[in-house]
């Protein structure tokens, strides 16, 4: 689990599509350097969030660099396969029980990527408009809700669902402080960004769907029924 508060921006040393070393396991591997002190307590097998993707450390080079393996599913879902030598990446260690949750809970499980379709200045802030590759994730994106972009926890400022007039999109704003600490600030129109939507929305959707399909437990059905009845009562009083 992670918080979406980027600790440091690292640098890609190598991206190998066929790494035959023990640490590479015969698949794709990624080596990251310029990692500051985030490896001071790291061990093999630890999880580190790289551009919003939870990956396992397979090799440590002292405290200067580390290697992770990237599965085919991860390559399909994320923008990691497009990284090049000297690309910058957001890094965050897994949270501890004592960690302050300055952002929101992230699993590091990227849902899809989004294309930056607009980037504009707003005072000293910058607003990004993004169109998800998988438009269905927009049902979990709400104004003033959370979304993780390349692993950074950000607040949604506007949403447009897909309709007959075109694809859907959402917007976020990067304040000056954040612009200096995340990789997205340097990206331009047309670039891809990893997205993880708020997991709470997924669980709520599944619970509600189970209720209406008659698959929920008697306890959960009773709670949901009370919620639905309360909402209906409030609407009918207006």
XYZ file of C-alpha atoms in Angstrom:
238
model
C 0.000 0.000 0.000
C 1.084 3.552 -0.733
C -0.103 7.111 -0.082
C 0.468 8.855 -3.420
C 2.984 11.268 -1.903
C 6.035 10.968 -4.144
C 9.265 10.701 -2.124
C 11.770 11.309 -4.876
C 12.116 11.341 -8.662
C 14.533 8.645 -9.837
C 16.268 8.072 -13.161
C 15.998 5.052 -15.454
C 19.402 3.442 -15.952
C 18.276 0.536 -18.128
C 15.098 -1.063 -19.432
C 15.858 -4.579 -20.661
C 13.193 -6.458 -22.589
C 14.980 -9.797 -22.079
C 17.039 -9.839 -18.902
C 18.615 -13.268 -18.492
C 20.208 -12.479 -15.138
C 18.910 -14.048 -11.924
C 17.373 -10.704 -10.958
C 15.775 -10.311 -14.388
C 14.311 -13.807 -14.485
C 14.316 -13.969 -18.268
C 11.752 -11.187 -18.638
C 11.622 -7.407 -18.753
C 13.552 -5.572 -16.052
C 13.948 -1.944 -15.049
C 16.908 -0.459 -13.179
C 16.499 2.867 -11.365
C 19.240 5.137 -10.005
C 19.395 8.597 -8.358
C 17.139 7.253 -5.633
C 18.220 9.427 -2.716
C 17.896 7.640 0.613
C 14.827 5.503 -0.117
C 17.025 2.380 -0.238
C 18.498 3.013 3.217
C 16.219 0.358 4.746
C 15.365 -1.596 1.578
C 15.606 -5.357 1.218
C 15.155 -7.780 -1.631
C 11.438 -8.490 -2.077
C 10.330 -5.044 -0.895
C 7.677 -3.180 -2.868
C 8.426 0.212 -4.399
C 5.899 2.256 -6.344
C 7.341 3.364 -9.705
C 5.110 5.810 -11.598
C 2.163 4.432 -9.679
C 3.025 0.768 -10.256
C 3.798 -1.526 -7.327
C 6.916 -3.520 -8.260
C 9.173 -5.912 -6.365
C 12.848 -5.176 -5.769
C 14.891 -8.040 -7.272
C 18.352 -6.528 -6.962
C 20.014 -3.826 -4.861
C 23.185 -2.001 -5.821
C 24.142 -0.739 -2.369
C 21.952 2.336 -1.768
C 22.515 3.802 -5.217
C 20.217 1.812 -7.513
C 17.745 -1.060 -7.648
C 16.211 -3.418 -10.192
C 12.622 -4.630 -10.566
C 10.941 -7.107 -12.898
C 7.986 -6.045 -15.040
C 5.337 -8.607 -15.968
C 3.580 -8.719 -19.366
C 0.315 -7.607 -17.699
C 2.062 -4.565 -16.230
C 3.517 -3.671 -19.616
C 0.043 -3.840 -21.150
C -1.592 -1.720 -18.459
C 1.034 0.959 -17.842
C 3.403 3.362 -19.553
C 6.510 1.656 -18.137
C 7.357 -0.066 -21.413
C 7.803 3.339 -23.053
C 10.479 4.446 -20.584
C 13.968 5.109 -21.907
C 17.414 5.589 -20.427
C 17.458 8.820 -18.375
C 13.631 8.932 -18.144
C 12.447 10.265 -14.799
C 10.078 8.244 -12.615
C 8.148 8.925 -9.412
C 9.209 6.726 -6.485
C 7.500 5.910 -3.194
C 8.217 3.218 -0.634
C 5.402 1.108 0.818
C 3.749 2.804 3.771
C 4.368 1.890 7.394
C 1.748 1.721 10.193
C 3.152 5.036 11.443
C 3.054 6.774 8.035
C 0.960 9.916 7.771
C -1.571 9.527 4.949
C -1.023 12.857 3.221
C -2.641 11.624 0.005
C -4.950 8.593 -0.184
C -4.592 4.813 -0.128
C -3.052 3.440 -3.324
C -2.527 -0.211 -4.183
C -0.050 0.457 -6.942
C -2.303 -1.467 -9.328
C -2.654 0.697 -12.429
C -6.095 0.542 -14.062
C -5.175 2.050 -17.415
C -3.284 4.937 -18.982
C -4.626 8.331 -19.988
C -3.519 10.699 -22.723
C -2.905 14.336 -21.884
C -5.271 16.192 -24.233
C -4.757 19.686 -22.829
C -2.274 21.502 -20.597
C -2.759 25.104 -19.588
C -1.428 27.564 -17.036
C -3.714 28.935 -14.325
C -1.761 31.519 -12.363
C 1.232 29.667 -10.926
C -0.603 26.329 -11.235
C -1.008 24.067 -14.261
C -4.233 22.275 -15.245
C -4.074 18.973 -17.106
C -6.994 17.437 -19.002
C -6.709 13.673 -19.464
C -8.680 11.163 -21.542
C -8.438 7.569 -20.237
C -7.653 4.841 -22.753
C -10.264 2.700 -20.988
C -13.165 5.115 -20.728
C -15.048 2.876 -18.290
C -12.798 4.014 -15.404
C -14.466 7.425 -15.549
C -17.407 6.030 -13.594
C -15.033 5.926 -10.604
C -13.749 9.474 -11.113
C -15.695 12.232 -9.350
C -15.127 15.954 -8.940
C -13.129 16.684 -5.773
C -12.322 12.987 -5.455
C -8.904 11.355 -5.540
C -7.036 9.896 -8.490
C -3.438 8.653 -8.719
C -1.511 9.827 -11.783
C 1.914 8.226 -12.239
C 1.620 7.409 -8.541
C 0.927 10.973 -7.360
C -2.258 11.530 -5.352
C -4.169 14.400 -6.958
C -7.596 16.002 -6.599
C -10.001 15.921 -9.539
C -11.181 19.415 -10.470
C -13.588 18.565 -13.323
C -15.088 15.504 -15.040
C -16.918 14.910 -18.306
C -18.353 11.466 -18.926
C -18.220 10.014 -22.457
C -21.305 10.697 -24.562
C -22.477 10.887 -28.172
C -20.447 14.078 -28.627
C -17.105 12.527 -27.821
C -14.798 10.832 -25.342
C -14.814 11.588 -21.653
C -12.072 13.302 -19.691
C -11.140 14.661 -16.287
C -8.909 17.461 -15.055
C -6.410 17.922 -12.243
C -4.375 20.932 -11.157
C -0.724 20.881 -10.108
C 0.276 23.627 -7.694
C 3.784 25.088 -7.913
C 5.089 22.882 -5.065
C 3.870 19.682 -6.745
C 5.211 20.705 -10.146
C 8.741 20.535 -8.732
C 8.288 17.055 -7.281
C 6.477 14.849 -9.825
C 7.273 13.711 -13.366
C 3.887 14.669 -14.803
C 4.702 18.373 -14.631
C 7.246 17.955 -17.450
C 4.866 16.002 -19.695
C 3.149 17.675 -22.618
C 0.018 17.172 -24.664
C -0.075 13.675 -26.157
C 1.952 11.992 -23.395
C 0.581 8.997 -21.456
C 0.043 8.895 -17.702
C -0.688 5.876 -15.477
C -4.050 5.987 -13.675
C -5.273 4.253 -10.549
C -8.775 5.287 -9.531
C -9.888 5.363 -5.906
C -10.441 1.769 -4.787
C -13.348 2.766 -2.521
C -15.511 3.472 -5.566
C -14.835 -0.009 -6.935
C -15.928 -1.705 -3.724
C -19.044 0.445 -3.453
C -19.982 -0.331 -7.045
C -19.570 -4.076 -6.521
C -21.554 -4.029 -3.270
C -24.435 -2.121 -4.839
C -24.411 -4.363 -7.918
C -24.493 -7.468 -5.708
C -27.432 -6.057 -3.787
C -29.534 -5.423 -6.869
C -28.598 -8.805 -8.319
C -29.666 -10.489 -5.090
C -26.187 -11.812 -4.332
C -25.377 -9.791 -1.242
C -25.494 -11.230 2.267
C -28.592 -10.534 4.346
C -26.623 -8.110 6.515
C -25.171 -6.075 3.661
C -28.517 -6.108 1.861
C -30.224 -4.666 4.925
C -27.692 -1.842 5.184
C -27.970 -1.029 1.500
C -31.751 -1.117 1.659
C -31.713 1.458 4.461
C -29.397 3.702 2.453
C -31.574 3.470 -0.663
C -34.768 4.140 1.332
C -33.196 7.160 3.035
C -32.095 8.658 -0.273
C -35.558 8.101 -1.757
C -37.223 9.693 1.285
C -34.992 12.752 1.069
C -35.723 13.185 -2.640
C -39.499 12.840 -2.214
C -39.584 15.493 0.536
C -38.184 18.159 -1.816
